[in-house]
Amino acid sequence: MLKYRAMIEEIGPQVPEFLPHGILIFFGPQAPAELREVSLVHTGATLQGAIEVGDWLCFREPPGEGSETGRVLSYRVTAVGEVASANLAELGHLVVHFDGALEAALPGTISVAPALLHLPPVGTILELLRLEDCHDL
């Protein structure tokens, strides 16, 4: 079941500073300028169901030079803060910790595993899925 799909349209200039800490901050297009600096701004859709432990966060990267398809990177949701789903539904806002923690660090965050190795580029499709394998969607 697809719960959410959005496209990353803008990457704030300070976003790479969070990469070594394994944190990405997502915001919808209404994000004010000061939040855009630290966020991956995306066009979003309606959240179709609450984010739950066991869901998948997938990044479908755009095709590169000489390639017909881009990479698909999958991360298993290991913890969900109590307001993470509401924040995503209302603001397009989601903070993701790529630490595999079993408890969310803050009420508006989720944790996923494995670790984040690189920043998803502009044009990447972000998906939240309730499937055993997001590659088959």
mmCIF file with all atom_site columns, C-alpha atoms in Angstrom:
data_model
loop_
_atom_site.group_PDB
_atom_site.id
_atom_site.type_symbol
_atom_site.label_atom_id
_atom_site.label_alt_id
_atom_site.label_comp_id
_atom_site.label_asym_id
_atom_site.label_entity_id
_atom_site.label_seq_id
_atom_site.pdbx_PDB_ins_code
_atom_site.Cartn_x
_atom_site.Cartn_y
_atom_site.Cartn_z
_atom_site.occupancy
_atom_site.B_iso_or_equiv
_atom_site.pdbx_formal_charge
_atom_site.auth_seq_id
_atom_site.auth_comp_id
_atom_site.auth_asym_id
_atom_site.auth_atom_id
_atom_site.pdbx_PDB_model_num
ATOM 1   C CA . MET A 1 1   ? 0.000  0.000  0.000   1.00 0.00 ? 1   MET A CA 1
ATOM 2   C CA . LEU A 1 2   ? 1.375  3.374  -1.011  1.00 0.00 ? 2   LEU A CA 1
ATOM 3   C CA . LYS A 1 3   ? 0.978  5.807  1.887   1.00 0.00 ? 3   LYS A CA 1
ATOM 4   C CA . TYR A 1 4   ? 2.761  8.848  0.483   1.00 0.00 ? 4   TYR A CA 1
ATOM 5   C CA . ARG A 1 5   ? 4.605  9.893  -2.657  1.00 0.00 ? 5   ARG A CA 1
ATOM 6   C CA . ALA A 1 6   ? 6.381  13.193 -3.286  1.00 0.00 ? 6   ALA A CA 1
ATOM 7   C CA . MET A 1 7   ? 9.172  14.549 -5.472  1.00 0.00 ? 7   MET A CA 1
ATOM 8   C CA . ILE A 1 8   ? 12.197 16.367 -4.072  1.00 0.00 ? 8   ILE A CA 1
ATOM 9   C CA . GLU A 1 9   ? 12.289 19.698 -5.895  1.00 0.00 ? 9   GLU A CA 1
ATOM 10  C CA . GLU A 1 10  ? 14.808 21.692 -3.892  1.00 0.00 ? 10  GLU A CA 1
ATOM 11  C CA . ILE A 1 11  ? 17.689 20.942 -1.525  1.00 0.00 ? 11  ILE A CA 1
ATOM 12  C CA . GLY A 1 12  ? 18.606 23.671 0.939   1.00 0.00 ? 12  GLY A CA 1
ATOM 13  C CA . PRO A 1 13  ? 22.257 24.760 1.027   1.00 0.00 ? 13  PRO A CA 1
ATOM 14  C CA . GLN A 1 14  ? 22.708 23.568 4.636   1.00 0.00 ? 14  GLN A CA 1
ATOM 15  C CA . VAL A 1 15  ? 21.231 20.080 4.072   1.00 0.00 ? 15  VAL A CA 1
ATOM 16  C CA . PRO A 1 16  ? 24.644 18.426 3.383   1.00 0.00 ? 16  PRO A CA 1
ATOM 17  C CA . GLU A 1 17  ? 25.766 19.460 6.887   1.00 0.00 ? 17  GLU A CA 1
ATOM 18  C CA . PHE A 1 18  ? 23.217 17.009 8.347   1.00 0.00 ? 18  PHE A CA 1
ATOM 19  C CA . LEU A 1 19  ? 24.380 14.066 6.228   1.00 0.00 ? 19  LEU A CA 1
ATOM 20  C CA . PRO A 1 20  ? 27.221 12.999 8.601   1.00 0.00 ? 20  PRO A CA 1
ATOM 21  C CA . HIS A 1 21  ? 24.647 12.947 11.412  1.00 0.00 ? 21  HIS A CA 1
ATOM 22  C CA . GLY A 1 22  ? 22.236 10.786 9.403   1.00 0.00 ? 22  GLY A CA 1
ATOM 23  C CA . ILE A 1 23  ? 19.395 13.317 9.483   1.00 0.00 ? 23  ILE A CA 1
ATOM 24  C CA . LEU A 1 24  ? 17.207 14.605 6.659   1.00 0.00 ? 24  LEU A CA 1
ATOM 25  C CA . ILE A 1 25  ? 14.490 17.228 7.109   1.00 0.00 ? 25  ILE A CA 1
ATOM 26  C CA . PHE A 1 26  ? 11.632 17.309 4.604   1.00 0.00 ? 26  PHE A CA 1
ATOM 27  C CA . PHE A 1 27  ? 9.171  20.156 4.115   1.00 0.00 ? 27  PHE A CA 1
ATOM 28  C CA . GLY A 1 28  ? 6.378  20.849 1.678   1.00 0.00 ? 28  GLY A CA 1
ATOM 29  C CA . PRO A 1 29  ? 6.494  23.789 -0.750  1.00 0.00 ? 29  PRO A CA 1
ATOM 30  C CA . GLN A 1 30  ? 4.982  26.198 1.802   1.00 0.00 ? 30  GLN A CA 1
ATOM 31  C CA . ALA A 1 31  ? 8.131  26.077 3.978   1.00 0.00 ? 31  ALA A CA 1
ATOM 32  C CA . PRO A 1 32  ? 9.405  29.555 4.903   1.00 0.00 ? 32  PRO A CA 1
ATOM 33  C CA . ALA A 1 33  ? 12.846 30.648 3.664   1.00 0.00 ? 33  ALA A CA 1
ATOM 34  C CA . GLU A 1 34  ? 14.665 29.922 6.942   1.00 0.00 ? 34  GLU A CA 1
ATOM 35  C CA . LEU A 1 35  ? 13.423 26.298 6.932   1.00 0.00 ? 35  LEU A CA 1
ATOM 36  C CA . ARG A 1 36  ? 14.183 25.830 3.236   1.00 0.00 ? 36  ARG A CA 1
ATOM 37  C CA . GLU A 1 37  ? 17.859 26.379 4.087   1.00 0.00 ? 37  GLU A CA 1
ATOM 38  C CA . VAL A 1 38  ? 17.966 23.076 6.024   1.00 0.00 ? 38  VAL A CA 1
ATOM 39  C CA . SER A 1 39  ? 15.275 21.104 4.187   1.00 0.00 ? 39  SER A CA 1
ATOM 40  C CA . LEU A 1 40  ? 14.604 18.931 1.213   1.00 0.00 ? 40  LEU A CA 1
ATOM 41  C CA . VAL A 1 41  ? 11.545 20.687 -0.195  1.00 0.00 ? 41  VAL A CA 1
ATOM 42  C CA . HIS A 1 42  ? 9.085  18.403 -1.947  1.00 0.00 ? 42  HIS A CA 1
ATOM 43  C CA . THR A 1 43  ? 5.783  18.436 -3.705  1.00 0.00 ? 43  THR A CA 1
ATOM 44  C CA . GLY A 1 44  ? 3.525  16.149 -1.807  1.00 0.00 ? 44  GLY A CA 1
ATOM 45  C CA . ALA A 1 45  ? 0.325  14.278 -1.829  1.00 0.00 ? 45  ALA A CA 1
ATOM 46  C CA . THR A 1 46  ? -2.214 13.366 0.783   1.00 0.00 ? 46  THR A CA 1
ATOM 47  C CA . LEU A 1 47  ? -0.931 10.971 3.431   1.00 0.00 ? 47  LEU A CA 1
ATOM 48  C CA . GLN A 1 48  ? -2.966 7.792  2.911   1.00 0.00 ? 48  GLN A CA 1
ATOM 49  C CA . GLY A 1 49  ? -2.287 6.177  6.283   1.00 0.00 ? 49  GLY A CA 1
ATOM 50  C CA . ALA A 1 50  ? -0.305 6.705  9.461   1.00 0.00 ? 50  ALA A CA 1
ATOM 51  C CA . ILE A 1 51  ? 3.418  5.967  9.333   1.00 0.00 ? 51  ILE A CA 1
ATOM 52  C CA . GLU A 1 52  ? 4.098  2.753  11.243  1.00 0.00 ? 52  GLU A CA 1
ATOM 53  C CA . VAL A 1 53  ? 7.082  0.717  12.362  1.00 0.00 ? 53  VAL A CA 1
ATOM 54  C CA . GLY A 1 54  ? 7.751  -1.787 9.603   1.00 0.00 ? 54  GLY A CA 1
ATOM 55  C CA . ASP A 1 55  ? 6.847  0.603  6.774   1.00 0.00 ? 55  ASP A CA 1
ATOM 56  C CA . TRP A 1 56  ? 9.409  1.403  4.096   1.00 0.00 ? 56  TRP A CA 1
ATOM 57  C CA . LEU A 1 57  ? 10.843 4.778  3.150   1.00 0.00 ? 57  LEU A CA 1
ATOM 58  C CA . CYS A 1 58  ? 12.060 4.554  -0.440  1.00 0.00 ? 58  CYS A CA 1
ATOM 59  C CA . PHE A 1 59  ? 14.006 6.980  -2.594  1.00 0.00 ? 59  PHE A CA 1
ATOM 60  C CA . ARG A 1 60  ? 13.618 6.461  -6.343  1.00 0.00 ? 60  ARG A CA 1
ATOM 61  C CA . GLU A 1 61  ? 16.435 8.477  -7.839  1.00 0.00 ? 61  GLU A CA 1
ATOM 62  C CA . PRO A 1 62  ? 16.166 9.883  -11.366 1.00 0.00 ? 62  PRO A CA 1
ATOM 63  C CA . PRO A 1 63  ? 18.121 8.139  -14.135 1.00 0.00 ? 63  PRO A CA 1
ATOM 64  C CA . GLY A 1 64  ? 21.728 9.211  -14.511 1.00 0.00 ? 64  GLY A CA 1
ATOM 65  C CA . GLU A 1 65  ? 23.736 9.814  -17.664 1.00 0.00 ? 65  GLU A CA 1
ATOM 66  C CA . GLY A 1 66  ? 23.418 6.808  -19.968 1.00 0.00 ? 66  GLY A CA 1
ATOM 67  C CA . SER A 1 67  ? 20.975 5.011  -17.663 1.00 0.00 ? 67  SER A CA 1
ATOM 68  C CA . GLU A 1 68  ? 17.284 4.346  -18.218 1.00 0.00 ? 68  GLU A CA 1
ATOM 69  C CA . THR A 1 69  ? 16.480 3.902  -14.545 1.00 0.00 ? 69  THR A CA 1
ATOM 70  C CA . GLY A 1 70  ? 17.757 5.402  -11.339 1.00 0.00 ? 70  GLY A CA 1
ATOM 71  C CA . ARG A 1 71  ? 18.636 3.679  -8.101  1.00 0.00 ? 71  ARG A CA 1
ATOM 72  C CA . VAL A 1 72  ? 15.972 2.688  -5.593  1.00 0.00 ? 72  VAL A CA 1
ATOM 73  C CA . LEU A 1 73  ? 17.135 2.979  -1.988  1.00 0.00 ? 73  LEU A CA 1
ATOM 74  C CA . SER A 1 74  ? 15.005 1.366  0.712   1.00 0.00 ? 74  SER A CA 1
ATOM 75  C CA . TYR A 1 75  ? 14.959 2.081  4.435   1.00 0.00 ? 75  TYR A CA 1
ATOM 76  C CA . ARG A 1 76  ? 12.884 0.193  7.013   1.00 0.00 ? 76  ARG A CA 1
ATOM 77  C CA . VAL A 1 77  ? 11.019 2.369  9.536   1.00 0.00 ? 77  VAL A CA 1
ATOM 78  C CA . THR A 1 78  ? 12.147 1.352  13.047  1.00 0.00 ? 78  THR A CA 1
ATOM 79  C CA . ALA A 1 79  ? 10.506 4.076  15.187  1.00 0.00 ? 79  ALA A CA 1
ATOM 80  C CA . VAL A 1 80  ? 7.767  6.681  14.732  1.00 0.00 ? 80  VAL A CA 1
ATOM 81  C CA . GLY A 1 81  ? 7.254  9.779  16.868  1.00 0.00 ? 81  GLY A CA 1
ATOM 82  C CA . GLU A 1 82  ? 3.709  10.463 18.026  1.00 0.00 ? 82  GLU A CA 1
ATOM 83  C CA . VAL A 1 83  ? 3.169  13.502 15.761  1.00 0.00 ? 83  VAL A CA 1
ATOM 84  C CA . ALA A 1 84  ? 5.273  12.463 12.748  1.00 0.00 ? 84  ALA A CA 1
ATOM 85  C CA . SER A 1 85  ? 2.267  11.389 10.663  1.00 0.00 ? 85  SER A CA 1
ATOM 86  C CA . ALA A 1 86  ? 0.275  14.507 11.563  1.00 0.00 ? 86  ALA A CA 1
ATOM 87  C CA . ASN A 1 87  ? 3.212  16.771 10.669  1.00 0.00 ? 87  ASN A CA 1
ATOM 88  C CA . LEU A 1 88  ? 3.616  15.080 7.300   1.00 0.00 ? 88  LEU A CA 1
ATOM 89  C CA . ALA A 1 89  ? -0.117 15.230 6.581   1.00 0.00 ? 89  ALA A CA 1
ATOM 90  C CA . GLU A 1 90  ? -0.535 18.872 7.600   1.00 0.00 ? 90  GLU A CA 1
ATOM 91  C CA . LEU A 1 91  ? 2.796  20.487 6.668   1.00 0.00 ? 91  LEU A CA 1
ATOM 92  C CA . GLY A 1 92  ? 4.617  18.044 4.436   1.00 0.00 ? 92  GLY A CA 1
ATOM 93  C CA . HIS A 1 93  ? 7.146  18.028 7.290   1.00 0.00 ? 93  HIS A CA 1
ATOM 94  C CA . LEU A 1 94  ? 9.104  14.945 8.285   1.00 0.00 ? 94  LEU A CA 1
ATOM 95  C CA . VAL A 1 95  ? 12.420 14.550 10.093  1.00 0.00 ? 95  VAL A CA 1
ATOM 96  C CA . VAL A 1 96  ? 14.152 11.253 9.344   1.00 0.00 ? 96  VAL A CA 1
ATOM 97  C CA . HIS A 1 97  ? 16.977 9.845  11.486  1.00 0.00 ? 97  HIS A CA 1
ATOM 98  C CA . PHE A 1 98  ? 18.922 7.141  9.638   1.00 0.00 ? 98  PHE A CA 1
ATOM 99  C CA . ASP A 1 99  ? 20.018 5.498  12.893  1.00 0.00 ? 99  ASP A CA 1
ATOM 100 C CA . GLY A 1 100 ? 17.820 2.406  13.246  1.00 0.00 ? 100 GLY A CA 1
ATOM 101 C CA . ALA A 1 101 ? 16.706 3.515  16.721  1.00 0.00 ? 101 ALA A CA 1
ATOM 102 C CA . LEU A 1 102 ? 13.780 1.678  18.274  1.00 0.00 ? 102 LEU A CA 1
ATOM 103 C CA . GLU A 1 103 ? 12.447 4.884  19.870  1.00 0.00 ? 103 GLU A CA 1
ATOM 104 C CA . ALA A 1 104 ? 11.962 8.156  18.014  1.00 0.00 ? 104 ALA A CA 1
ATOM 105 C CA . ALA A 1 105 ? 14.281 10.924 19.233  1.00 0.00 ? 105 ALA A CA 1
ATOM 106 C CA . LEU A 1 106 ? 11.475 13.515 19.184  1.00 0.00 ? 106 LEU A CA 1
ATOM 107 C CA . PRO A 1 107 ? 7.685  13.424 18.685  1.00 0.00 ? 107 PRO A CA 1
ATOM 108 C CA . GLY A 1 108 ? 7.951  14.602 15.060  1.00 0.00 ? 108 GLY A CA 1
ATOM 109 C CA . THR A 1 109 ? 10.709 12.254 13.916  1.00 0.00 ? 109 THR A CA 1
ATOM 110 C CA . ILE A 1 110 ? 10.981 8.776  12.489  1.00 0.00 ? 110 ILE A CA 1
ATOM 111 C CA . SER A 1 111 ? 13.990 6.471  12.575  1.00 0.00 ? 111 SER A CA 1
ATOM 112 C CA . VAL A 1 112 ? 14.949 4.168  9.727   1.00 0.00 ? 112 VAL A CA 1
ATOM 113 C CA . ALA A 1 113 ? 17.689 1.684  8.858   1.00 0.00 ? 113 ALA A CA 1
ATOM 114 C CA . PRO A 1 114 ? 20.173 1.274  7.256   1.00 0.00 ? 114 PRO A CA 1
ATOM 115 C CA . ALA A 1 115 ? 22.360 4.362  7.454   1.00 0.00 ? 115 ALA A CA 1
ATOM 116 C CA . LEU A 1 116 ? 22.157 7.104  4.829   1.00 0.00 ? 116 LEU A CA 1
ATOM 117 C CA . LEU A 1 117 ? 25.198 7.016  2.539   1.00 0.00 ? 117 LEU A CA 1
ATOM 118 C CA . HIS A 1 118 ? 24.474 9.946  0.247   1.00 0.00 ? 118 HIS A CA 1
ATOM 119 C CA . LEU A 1 119 ? 22.016 12.758 -0.299  1.00 0.00 ? 119 LEU A CA 1
ATOM 120 C CA . PRO A 1 120 ? 19.125 11.958 -2.659  1.00 0.00 ? 120 PRO A CA 1
ATOM 121 C CA . PRO A 1 121 ? 19.270 14.368 -5.630  1.00 0.00 ? 121 PRO A CA 1
ATOM 122 C CA . VAL A 1 122 ? 16.609 16.766 -6.873  1.00 0.00 ? 122 VAL A CA 1
ATOM 123 C CA . GLY A 1 123 ? 14.055 14.790 -8.871  1.00 0.00 ? 123 GLY A CA 1
ATOM 124 C CA . THR A 1 124 ? 14.099 11.843 -6.464  1.00 0.00 ? 124 THR A CA 1
ATOM 125 C CA . ILE A 1 125 ? 10.696 10.359 -5.646  1.00 0.00 ? 125 ILE A CA 1
ATOM 126 C CA . LEU A 1 126 ? 10.138 9.866  -1.915  1.00 0.00 ? 126 LEU A CA 1
ATOM 127 C CA . GLU A 1 127 ? 7.688  7.104  -1.009  1.00 0.00 ? 127 GLU A CA 1
ATOM 128 C CA . LEU A 1 128 ? 6.290  5.710  2.207   1.00 0.00 ? 128 LEU A CA 1
ATOM 129 C CA . LEU A 1 129 ? 4.985  2.213  1.675   1.00 0.00 ? 129 LEU A CA 1
ATOM 130 C CA . ARG A 1 130 ? 3.455  -0.634 3.579   1.00 0.00 ? 130 ARG A CA 1
ATOM 131 C CA . LEU A 1 131 ? 5.065  -3.397 1.528   1.00 0.00 ? 131 LEU A CA 1
ATOM 132 C CA . GLU A 1 132 ? 7.679  -6.025 2.096   1.00 0.00 ? 132 GLU A CA 1
ATOM 133 C CA . ASP A 1 133 ? 9.651  -4.757 -0.880  1.00 0.00 ? 133 ASP A CA 1
ATOM 134 C CA . CYS A 1 134 ? 9.251  -1.256 -2.292  1.00 0.00 ? 134 CYS A CA 1
ATOM 135 C CA . HIS A 1 135 ? 11.153 -2.220 -5.464  1.00 0.00 ? 135 HIS A CA 1
ATOM 136 C CA . ASP A 1 136 ? 8.051  -3.968 -6.838  1.00 0.00 ? 136 ASP A CA 1
ATOM 137 C CA . LEU A 1 137 ? 5.620  -1.049 -6.703  1.00 0.00 ? 137 LEU A CA 1
#
